[in-house]
Amino acid sequence: MGLFIRKPFEALQAEANASGEKTLKRVLGPWSLVALGVGVIIGAGLFSITGTVAAGYTGPAITLSFAIAALGCCFAGLCYAEFASMIPVAGSAYTYSYATMGELIAWIIGWDLVLEYTVAATTVSISWSRYLVVFLEGLNIHLPQALTACPWDGGIVNIPAFFIVVLMSLFLMRGTEGSSIFNGLVVFLKVSVILIFVVLGWQYINTDNYTPYIPANTGVLGEYGLSGILRGAAIVFFAFLGFDAVSTAAQETKNPKRNMPIGILVSLLVCTVLYMVFAHVMTGVTHYTSFSGQQGIAPVAIAIEHMGQANAAGVIQPDYPWLNRAIVLAILFGYCSVIMVTLLGQSRVFLSMSHDGLLPPFFSHINEKFRTPARSNFLFMIIVGLLAAFVPARLAGEMTSIGTLMAFTLVCAAVLVVRRTMPDVPRSFKTPLVPLIPISGILTCLCMMLFLPADTWIRLVLWMLIGLDIYVAYGMKHSKLEHGGNNRRGQPALNMIGLTLAILCVITGLWHQQTVGWNESKTLLIISFVFAFTHCTYYMWRMWRK
């Protein structure tokens, strides 16, 4: 089979049923998994991007964008649930792809997931630091900017961002059971604050703010109208990222064949309902144009300021000024659970890849006392902590959901493959209406990917090229399923993938520069061309040598 060798189902079952001091401890039940999913889904996306999307792309129709994004997640979630019930092993989409589409595709998916978790944890940590500064200022406590921002943002080091990464990593090193209890408490707090916002805000809804519900397109693709709703769906999809993190905890779940589908689908359902109601109230309390500009980063605060009665001068006096501080406090705690679960998902994907020999054994070492991959958690604590401390927020936040959309697309495709190649493998949950549901998931995710900005595509292609380099240098030579390095079958396909990605570097670089204007910075264009030239040369040399 060469580079497309598939992991035998018998090996996956043995891995799922393994027990002992050198295995992960099974402590999570169905409601712990639901809390895990809700904990990571409800976070930065809901509290930050909803206002920006409503103001710039959708208007009040942001609820439709949430519905479309949720539909794509639902299709993917149904496919994830089938795999989680038949392959209850840590690693999420990476493991599922390894069992159905082969090693090389699995590596690409796993590498995408690592990017998602790393950037998400970094971005949310920086945002957590900023919200902490705002909260403390409300208490008349002022932290020096030099210690709360990176050098590119006018400071020296972002100590609060580094601190929260260290704290959440220590929770994970200590054990999944304790971190699950903490996550459950945080989820209760977040959901409670959202419900309070909805209940209090409902009485201040002005139906005039919903007119027009779908603003007319400005003539620019993605600015209002139907294309704006689709662009909005692609962006708010970021708010749903994380339900796949539930599947990374498969080997720490009691009765995973039953509980994994429950955790994935129920957490997705709960968050979809909360998101749509939240967005409906937010755009009903005040006109969507109020969320434009820098203020749109904190849409909840703007909405709360409009929950009141106008005085004689026409200025609205908020009836619930205390709610803003409570919201900020909830966001601080809520971001903690997001950071913790993204760090958990990151380490579990690397754990699976290391088990398979595609990464060094360091990442699969299990601490005998805590039964967690403590060494891996420590390494990611340092890497993500340093990124959060020294990388500017605008750079860390630029990478969006495109890698996960690709992973979801391939998971949906994998269901079609597994139904044909493994029809007799027992599974406690089956994706309904196959092939309709998987095909719908593929089309929905691809559609949202096409509406993402060009610079997002550049970063995805660059990251995939870096991952391919690591696979060529280490992974394919140390695979536990098949040894042989450069002598393994499938080298022409690997070389063609490398050349294709190199060509995509040029295409996406030119596309991005055309979008922003040729007089703007050409940094990304230059980086794209450098990567394209070096990798074209390398993979053409590999082809010539063969």
Coordinates of C-alpha atoms in Angstrom, one line a residue:
M1 CA 0.0 0.0 0.0
G2 CA 3.0 2.3 0.5
L3 CA 2.2 5.9 1.5
F4 CA -1.5 5.2 1.3
I5 CA -1.5 2.2 3.6
R6 CA -4.5 2.1 5.9
K7 CA -4.4 1.3 9.6
P8 CA -6.0 -2.1 10.2
F9 CA -9.2 -1.9 12.1
E10 CA -8.0 -4.7 14.4
A11 CA -5.1 -2.5 15.5
L12 CA -7.5 0.4 16.2
Q13 CA -9.7 -1.9 18.3
A14 CA -6.7 -3.1 20.3
E15 CA -5.6 0.5 20.9
A16 CA -9.2 1.5 22.0
N17 CA -9.4 -1.5 24.4
A18 CA -5.9 -1.0 25.9
S19 CA -5.6 -0.5 29.6
G20 CA -2.9 -0.1 32.3
E21 CA -0.7 2.5 33.7
K22 CA 0.7 3.5 30.3
T23 CA -2.7 4.3 28.9
L24 CA -5.1 7.2 29.2
K25 CA -7.6 7.0 32.1
R26 CA -11.3 6.6 31.2
V27 CA -13.2 9.1 33.3
L28 CA -15.5 10.9 30.9
G29 CA -19.3 10.2 30.7
P30 CA -21.8 11.5 28.2
W31 CA -22.6 14.7 30.0
S32 CA -18.9 15.4 30.6
L33 CA -18.4 15.1 26.9
V34 CA -21.3 17.5 26.2
A35 CA -19.8 20.0 28.7
L36 CA -16.4 19.5 26.9
G37 CA -18.0 20.3 23.6
V38 CA -20.0 23.3 24.8
G39 CA -17.0 24.5 26.7
V40 CA -14.8 24.8 23.6
I41 CA -17.5 25.9 21.2
I42 CA -18.9 28.7 23.2
G43 CA -16.0 31.1 23.5
A44 CA -14.1 33.6 21.4
G45 CA -16.4 33.2 18.4
L46 CA -19.7 34.2 20.1
F47 CA -18.3 37.0 22.1
S48 CA -16.2 38.7 19.5
I49 CA -17.0 38.1 15.8
T50 CA -20.8 38.2 15.8
G51 CA -20.9 42.0 15.9
T52 CA -18.2 42.4 13.1
V53 CA -20.0 39.9 10.9
A54 CA -23.4 41.5 11.4
A55 CA -22.1 45.0 10.7
G56 CA -20.0 44.2 7.7
Y57 CA -21.6 41.2 5.9
T58 CA -25.1 40.1 7.0
G59 CA -27.0 42.6 9.0
P60 CA -29.8 41.0 11.1
A61 CA -29.5 37.9 8.9
I62 CA -26.5 36.8 10.9
T63 CA -28.9 34.2 12.4
L64 CA -29.1 32.7 8.9
S65 CA -25.3 32.6 8.7
F66 CA -25.3 30.7 12.0
A67 CA -27.9 28.3 10.7
I68 CA -25.9 27.6 7.5
A69 CA -22.7 27.1 9.5
A70 CA -24.5 24.9 11.9
L71 CA -25.9 22.9 9.0
G72 CA -22.4 22.2 7.7
C73 CA -21.3 21.3 11.2
C74 CA -24.4 19.0 11.6
F75 CA -23.5 17.1 8.4
A76 CA -19.9 16.7 9.6
G77 CA -21.0 15.9 13.1
L78 CA -23.2 13.0 12.0
C79 CA -20.2 11.6 10.1
Y80 CA -17.9 12.2 13.1
A81 CA -20.4 10.4 15.3
E82 CA -20.3 7.3 13.1
F83 CA -16.5 7.1 13.2
A84 CA -16.4 7.9 17.0
S85 CA -18.7 4.9 17.6
M86 CA -16.7 2.5 15.5
I87 CA -13.2 3.8 16.0
P88 CA -13.2 5.2 19.6
V89 CA -9.5 6.2 19.6
A90 CA -7.9 9.6 20.3
G91 CA -6.9 11.6 17.2
S92 CA -10.2 12.7 15.8
A93 CA -10.2 13.1 12.0
Y94 CA -6.6 12.1 11.8
T95 CA -7.4 8.6 13.0
Y96 CA -10.5 8.3 10.9
S97 CA -8.6 9.2 7.8
Y98 CA -5.8 6.8 8.6
A99 CA -8.3 3.9 8.7
T100 CA -10.1 4.8 5.5
M101 CA -8.0 6.9 3.1
G102 CA -4.4 6.1 4.1
E103 CA -1.4 7.4 5.9
L104 CA -0.5 10.4 3.7
I105 CA -4.0 11.8 3.8
A106 CA -4.2 11.2 7.5
W107 CA -0.9 13.1 8.0
I108 CA -2.3 16.1 6.1
I109 CA -5.5 16.1 8.2
G110 CA -3.6 15.7 11.5
W111 CA -1.3 18.6 10.5
D112 CA -4.3 20.7 9.8
L113 CA -5.9 20.0 13.2
V114 CA -2.6 20.9 14.9
L115 CA -2.6 24.3 13.2
E116 CA -6.3 24.8 14.3
Y117 CA -5.6 24.0 17.9
T118 CA -2.3 25.9 18.1
V119 CA -3.6 29.2 16.6
A120 CA -6.9 29.0 18.5
A121 CA -5.2 28.6 21.8
T122 CA -2.8 31.4 21.1
T123 CA -5.5 33.8 19.8
V124 CA -7.8 33.1 22.8
S125 CA -5.0 33.5 25.3
I126 CA -4.1 37.0 23.9
S127 CA -7.8 37.9 23.9
W128 CA -8.1 36.7 27.5
S129 CA -5.2 39.0 28.5
R130 CA -7.0 42.0 27.0
Y131 CA -10.3 41.2 28.7
L132 CA -8.4 40.8 32.0
V133 CA -7.0 44.3 31.6
V134 CA -10.5 45.7 30.9
F135 CA -11.9 43.9 33.9
L136 CA -9.2 45.1 36.3
E137 CA -9.5 48.7 35.0
G138 CA -13.2 48.5 36.1
L139 CA -11.9 47.8 39.6
N140 CA -9.4 50.7 39.3
I141 CA -6.5 48.4 38.9
H142 CA -4.2 49.3 36.1
L143 CA -1.6 46.9 34.7
P144 CA 1.4 48.4 32.8
Q145 CA 1.1 48.0 29.0
A146 CA 4.7 46.8 28.9
L147 CA 3.7 43.6 30.7
T148 CA 0.3 43.0 28.9
A149 CA 1.3 43.4 25.3
C150 CA 3.9 42.0 22.9
P151 CA 6.6 44.3 21.4
W152 CA 4.6 44.8 18.2
D153 CA 1.6 46.1 20.2
G154 CA 3.6 48.6 22.2
G155 CA 4.7 46.4 25.1
I156 CA 7.5 44.0 26.0
V157 CA 5.8 40.7 26.9
N158 CA 2.2 39.6 27.4
I159 CA 2.5 38.0 30.8
P160 CA -1.2 37.4 31.4
A161 CA -1.5 35.5 28.1
F162 CA 1.5 33.3 29.0
F163 CA 0.1 32.8 32.5
I164 CA -3.3 31.5 31.4
V165 CA -1.6 29.0 29.0
V166 CA 0.6 27.7 31.8
L167 CA -2.4 27.4 34.2
M168 CA -4.6 25.5 31.8
S169 CA -1.7 23.2 30.8
L170 CA -1.1 22.4 34.4
F171 CA -4.7 21.4 34.8
L172 CA -4.3 19.0 31.8
M173 CA -1.1 17.5 33.1
R174 CA -2.7 16.9 36.4
G175 CA -5.5 14.8 34.8
T176 CA -8.5 14.9 32.6
E177 CA -10.9 14.2 35.4
G178 CA -10.0 17.3 37.3
S179 CA -9.9 19.4 34.2
S180 CA -13.4 18.0 33.2
I181 CA -14.9 19.1 36.6
F182 CA -13.4 22.6 36.1
N183 CA -14.7 22.8 32.6
G184 CA -18.2 21.8 33.7
L185 CA -18.3 24.7 36.2
V186 CA -17.1 27.1 33.6
V187 CA -19.7 25.9 31.1
F188 CA -22.4 26.4 33.6
L189 CA -21.3 29.9 34.2
K190 CA -21.0 30.8 30.4
V191 CA -24.4 29.3 29.6
S192 CA -26.0 31.1 32.6
V193 CA -24.7 34.5 31.5
I194 CA -25.9 33.9 27.9
L195 CA -29.3 33.0 29.1
I196 CA -29.4 36.1 31.4
F197 CA -28.4 38.3 28.4
V198 CA -31.2 36.7 26.2
V199 CA -33.9 36.9 28.9
L200 CA -33.1 40.5 29.9
G201 CA -32.5 41.7 26.3
W202 CA -35.7 40.2 24.8
Q203 CA -37.8 42.9 26.4
Y204 CA -35.7 45.6 24.7
I205 CA -36.0 44.2 21.1
N206 CA -37.1 46.8 18.6
T207 CA -38.5 45.1 15.6
D208 CA -37.6 48.1 13.4
N209 CA -34.0 47.0 13.8
Y210 CA -34.8 43.9 11.7
T211 CA -35.8 45.9 8.7
P212 CA -34.4 45.1 6.2
Y213 CA -33.6 41.6 7.6
I214 CA -31.3 40.9 4.6
P215 CA -29.7 44.3 3.6
A216 CA -29.3 44.7 -0.2
N217 CA -25.9 43.8 -1.6
T218 CA -23.6 46.8 -2.1
G219 CA -22.3 45.5 -5.4
V220 CA -19.3 43.9 -3.7
L221 CA -19.2 40.1 -3.3
G222 CA -19.8 39.3 0.4
E223 CA -21.2 42.6 1.5
Y224 CA -24.8 41.9 2.4
G225 CA -27.3 40.1 0.3
L226 CA -27.1 36.3 -0.2
S227 CA -23.3 36.4 -0.8
G228 CA -22.9 38.3 2.5
I229 CA -24.9 35.6 4.3
L230 CA -22.6 32.9 2.8
R231 CA -19.5 35.0 3.7
G232 CA -20.8 35.4 7.2
A233 CA -21.4 31.7 7.5
A234 CA -17.8 31.0 6.5
I235 CA -16.6 33.5 9.2
V236 CA -18.9 32.5 12.0
F237 CA -18.0 28.9 11.4
F238 CA -15.1 29.8 13.6
A239 CA -17.6 30.1 16.4
F240 CA -18.5 26.4 16.0
L241 CA -14.9 25.1 16.0
G242 CA -14.3 22.7 18.7
F243 CA -17.1 20.0 18.6
D244 CA -14.5 17.8 16.8
A245 CA -12.3 18.2 20.0
V246 CA -14.8 15.9 21.7
S247 CA -13.6 13.1 19.5
T248 CA -10.0 13.6 20.5
A249 CA -11.0 12.4 24.1
A250 CA -12.2 9.0 22.9
Q251 CA -9.7 7.0 24.9
E252 CA -10.6 8.9 28.1
T253 CA -14.3 8.2 27.7
K254 CA -16.3 5.5 29.4
N255 CA -18.3 3.4 26.9
P256 CA -17.1 5.6 24.0
K257 CA -19.2 3.8 21.3
R258 CA -22.4 5.1 23.0
N259 CA -21.2 8.3 24.7
M260 CA -19.1 9.8 21.8
P261 CA -22.0 10.4 19.4
I262 CA -24.1 11.8 22.3
G263 CA -21.3 14.2 23.2
I264 CA -20.7 15.4 19.7
L265 CA -24.3 15.8 18.5
V266 CA -25.9 17.2 21.8
S267 CA -23.1 19.8 22.3
L268 CA -23.6 20.9 18.7
L269 CA -27.4 21.2 19.1
V270 CA -27.1 23.1 22.3
C271 CA -24.7 25.6 20.9
T272 CA -26.6 26.2 17.7
V273 CA -29.8 27.1 19.6
L274 CA -27.9 29.4 22.0
Y275 CA -26.0 31.1 19.1
M276 CA -29.2 31.8 17.0
V277 CA -31.1 33.2 20.0
F278 CA -28.2 35.2 21.1
A279 CA -27.7 36.8 17.6
H280 CA -31.4 37.5 17.3
V281 CA -31.5 39.4 20.6
M282 CA -28.2 41.2 19.9
T283 CA -29.3 42.6 16.5
G284 CA -32.8 43.3 17.9
V285 CA -31.7 45.5 20.8
T286 CA -29.7 47.8 18.5
H287 CA -29.3 48.4 14.8
Y288 CA -26.6 46.2 13.2
T289 CA -24.6 49.3 12.1
S290 CA -23.9 50.0 15.8
F291 CA -21.4 47.1 15.7
S292 CA -19.2 48.6 13.0
G293 CA -15.6 49.7 13.7
Q294 CA -13.5 48.8 16.6
Q295 CA -16.5 48.6 18.9
G296 CA -17.7 45.5 17.1
I297 CA -15.0 43.4 18.8
A298 CA -17.2 43.6 22.0
P299 CA -20.8 43.3 20.6
V300 CA -22.3 42.2 23.9
A301 CA -21.1 45.4 25.6
I302 CA -22.7 47.5 22.9
A303 CA -26.0 45.6 23.1
I304 CA -26.1 46.0 26.9
E305 CA -25.6 49.8 26.6
H306 CA -28.8 49.9 24.5
M307 CA -30.9 47.9 27.1
G308 CA -32.5 50.9 28.7
Q309 CA -34.7 54.0 28.2
A310 CA -33.8 57.2 26.4
N311 CA -33.6 60.4 28.6
A312 CA -34.8 63.8 27.5
A313 CA -31.7 64.3 25.5
G314 CA -32.3 61.1 23.6
V315 CA -29.3 59.3 25.3
I316 CA -30.1 55.7 26.4
Q317 CA -29.4 55.0 30.1
P318 CA -28.6 51.3 30.5
D319 CA -30.9 49.6 33.0
Y320 CA -28.3 46.9 33.7
P321 CA -24.8 48.5 33.9
W322 CA -23.6 45.7 36.2
L323 CA -24.2 43.2 33.4
N324 CA -21.2 44.4 31.4
R325 CA -18.8 43.5 34.2
A326 CA -20.5 40.1 34.7
I327 CA -20.2 39.5 30.9
V328 CA -16.5 40.3 31.0
L329 CA -16.0 38.0 34.0
A330 CA -17.9 35.2 32.2
I331 CA -15.8 35.7 29.1
L332 CA -12.6 35.4 31.2
F333 CA -13.7 32.1 32.7
G334 CA -15.2 31.0 29.3
Y335 CA -11.9 31.6 27.5
C336 CA -10.2 29.4 30.1
S337 CA -12.2 26.3 29.0
V338 CA -11.6 27.1 25.3
I339 CA -7.8 27.3 25.9
M340 CA -7.9 24.1 28.0
V341 CA -9.8 22.0 25.5
T342 CA -7.8 23.2 22.5
L343 CA -4.6 22.3 24.3
L344 CA -6.1 18.9 25.1
G345 CA -7.1 18.3 21.5
Q346 CA -3.7 19.4 20.2
S347 CA -1.8 17.0 22.5
R348 CA -4.2 14.1 21.7
V349 CA -3.7 14.4 18.0
F350 CA 0.0 14.4 18.4
L351 CA -0.4 11.4 20.8
S352 CA -2.1 9.4 18.0
M353 CA 0.5 10.5 15.4
S354 CA 3.3 9.5 17.7
H355 CA 1.7 6.1 18.4
D356 CA 1.8 5.5 14.7
G357 CA 5.5 6.4 14.4
L358 CA 4.8 9.5 12.3
L359 CA 6.2 11.7 15.1
P360 CA 8.9 11.0 17.8
P361 CA 7.9 8.8 20.8
F362 CA 8.2 11.9 23.0
F363 CA 4.6 12.9 22.2
S364 CA 3.1 9.5 23.1
H365 CA 4.7 9.1 26.6
I366 CA 2.1 8.7 29.3
N367 CA 2.8 9.9 32.8
E368 CA 2.4 6.8 35.1
K369 CA 1.0 8.9 38.0
F370 CA -1.5 11.2 36.2
R371 CA -2.1 8.9 33.1
T372 CA -1.8 12.0 30.8
P373 CA 0.7 12.9 28.1
A374 CA 2.4 15.3 30.5
R375 CA 5.6 15.7 28.5
S376 CA 3.7 16.7 25.4
N377 CA 1.4 19.0 27.4
F378 CA 4.6 20.7 28.8
L379 CA 6.1 21.2 25.4
F380 CA 2.9 22.8 24.0
M381 CA 2.6 24.9 27.2
I382 CA 6.0 26.4 26.3
I383 CA 5.3 26.8 22.6
V384 CA 1.8 28.2 22.8
G385 CA 2.8 30.3 25.9
L386 CA 5.7 32.0 24.1
L387 CA 3.5 32.6 21.0
A388 CA 0.8 34.2 23.2
A389 CA 3.5 36.3 25.0
F390 CA 5.3 37.6 22.0
V391 CA 3.1 37.3 18.9
P392 CA 0.8 40.3 18.0
A393 CA -2.9 39.6 18.2
R394 CA -3.6 40.7 14.7
L395 CA -1.2 38.0 13.4
A396 CA -2.3 35.3 15.7
G397 CA -6.0 35.9 14.9
E398 CA -5.6 35.9 11.1
M399 CA -5.8 32.1 10.7
T400 CA -9.4 31.1 10.6
S401 CA -11.4 27.9 10.1
I402 CA -10.1 26.7 6.7
G403 CA -8.0 23.8 8.0
T404 CA -10.9 22.4 10.0
L405 CA -13.3 22.9 7.0
M406 CA -10.9 20.8 5.0
A407 CA -10.8 18.1 7.8
F408 CA -14.6 18.1 7.9
T409 CA -14.8 17.7 4.1
L410 CA -12.5 14.6 4.2
V411 CA -14.3 13.1 7.2
C412 CA -17.6 13.3 5.2
A413 CA -15.8 11.7 2.2
A414 CA -14.4 9.0 4.5
V415 CA -17.9 7.9 5.5
L416 CA -18.6 7.2 1.8
V417 CA -15.3 5.2 1.6
V418 CA -15.9 3.2 4.9
R419 CA -19.5 2.2 3.9
R420 CA -18.0 0.6 0.8
T421 CA -14.8 -0.9 2.3
M422 CA -15.9 -1.7 5.8
P423 CA -19.6 -2.5 5.6
D424 CA -19.5 -5.2 8.3
V425 CA -17.6 -3.3 11.0
P426 CA -19.9 -2.9 14.0
R427 CA -20.9 0.7 14.9
S428 CA -23.4 1.8 17.5
F429 CA -24.3 4.9 15.4
K430 CA -24.8 5.2 11.7
T431 CA -24.9 8.4 9.7
P432 CA -28.4 8.6 8.3
L433 CA -29.3 9.1 4.6
V434 CA -26.0 8.0 3.1
P435 CA -24.8 9.2 0.6
L436 CA -27.0 12.4 0.9
I437 CA -25.7 13.6 4.3
P438 CA -21.9 13.1 3.5
I439 CA -22.2 14.7 0.1
S440 CA -24.2 17.6 1.5
G441 CA -21.5 18.0 4.2
I442 CA -18.7 18.0 1.5
L443 CA -20.5 20.6 -0.6
T444 CA -21.4 22.9 2.3
C445 CA -17.9 22.9 3.7
L446 CA -16.3 23.5 0.3
C447 CA -18.7 26.4 -0.3
M448 CA -17.7 28.0 2.9
M449 CA -14.0 27.5 2.2
L450 CA -14.4 29.4 -1.2
F451 CA -15.9 32.4 0.6
L452 CA -12.9 32.7 3.0
P453 CA -10.3 35.5 2.2
A454 CA -7.2 34.7 0.0
D455 CA -4.7 35.3 2.8
T456 CA -6.3 32.4 4.7
W457 CA -5.6 30.1 1.8
I458 CA -2.0 31.3 1.7
R459 CA -1.4 30.3 5.3
L460 CA -3.1 27.0 4.8
V461 CA -0.9 26.1 1.8
L462 CA 2.3 27.2 3.6
W463 CA 1.4 25.2 6.7
M464 CA 0.7 22.1 4.6
L465 CA 4.0 22.4 2.8
I466 CA 5.8 22.6 6.1
G467 CA 3.9 19.5 7.3
L468 CA 4.8 17.7 4.1
D469 CA 8.5 18.5 4.7
I470 CA 8.3 16.9 8.2
Y471 CA 6.5 13.8 6.8
V472 CA 9.2 13.4 4.2
A473 CA 12.0 13.9 6.6
Y474 CA 10.6 11.8 9.5
G475 CA 7.1 10.4 9.3
M476 CA 7.3 8.2 6.2
K477 CA 10.6 6.7 7.4
H478 CA 9.4 5.8 10.9
S479 CA 5.8 4.6 10.2
K480 CA 5.0 1.6 12.3
L481 CA 2.7 0.2 9.6
E482 CA 5.3 0.1 6.8
H483 CA 9.1 0.9 6.7
G484 CA 11.2 1.8 3.8
G485 CA 11.4 5.6 3.7
N486 CA 12.0 6.8 0.1
N487 CA 11.5 3.3 -1.2
R488 CA 7.9 3.1 -0.2
R489 CA 5.4 3.0 -2.9
G490 CA 3.4 6.2 -3.6
Q491 CA 6.4 8.5 -4.0
P492 CA 5.0 9.9 -7.3
A493 CA 1.8 10.9 -5.6
L494 CA 3.7 12.6 -2.8
N495 CA 5.8 14.5 -5.3
M496 CA 2.7 15.6 -7.2
I497 CA 1.1 16.8 -4.0
G498 CA 4.2 18.8 -3.2
L499 CA 4.3 20.4 -6.6
T500 CA 0.6 21.1 -6.5
L501 CA 0.9 22.9 -3.2
A502 CA 3.9 24.9 -4.5
I503 CA 1.9 26.0 -7.5
L504 CA -1.0 26.9 -5.2
C505 CA 1.5 29.1 -3.3
V506 CA 1.9 31.2 -6.4
I507 CA -1.8 31.3 -7.2
T508 CA -3.0 32.2 -3.7
G509 CA -0.2 34.8 -3.4
L510 CA -1.2 36.5 -6.6
W511 CA -4.9 36.2 -5.7
H512 CA -4.3 37.9 -2.3
Q513 CA -2.2 40.7 -3.8
Q514 CA -4.9 41.4 -6.4
T515 CA -7.5 41.5 -3.6
V516 CA -5.6 44.0 -1.4
G517 CA -4.0 46.0 -4.2
W518 CA -0.6 46.0 -5.8
N519 CA 0.4 49.1 -3.9
E520 CA 0.0 47.4 -0.5
S521 CA 2.6 45.3 1.3
K522 CA 3.9 42.4 -0.7
T523 CA 5.3 40.4 2.2
L524 CA 2.9 37.4 1.8
L525 CA 3.5 37.5 -2.0
I526 CA 7.2 37.3 -1.5
I527 CA 6.9 34.5 1.1
S528 CA 4.6 32.6 -1.2
F529 CA 7.1 32.8 -4.1
V530 CA 10.0 31.8 -2.0
F531 CA 8.2 28.7 -0.7
A532 CA 7.0 27.9 -4.2
F533 CA 10.4 28.1 -5.8
T534 CA 12.2 26.1 -3.1
H535 CA 9.6 23.3 -3.0
C536 CA 9.2 23.1 -6.8
T537 CA 12.9 22.7 -7.0
Y538 CA 13.0 20.0 -4.3
Y539 CA 10.1 17.9 -5.6
M540 CA 11.2 18.1 -9.2
W541 CA 14.6 16.9 -8.0
R542 CA 12.9 14.0 -6.2
M543 CA 11.1 13.1 -9.4
W544 CA 14.2 13.4 -11.5
R545 CA 16.2 11.2 -9.1
K546 CA 13.6 8.4 -9.3

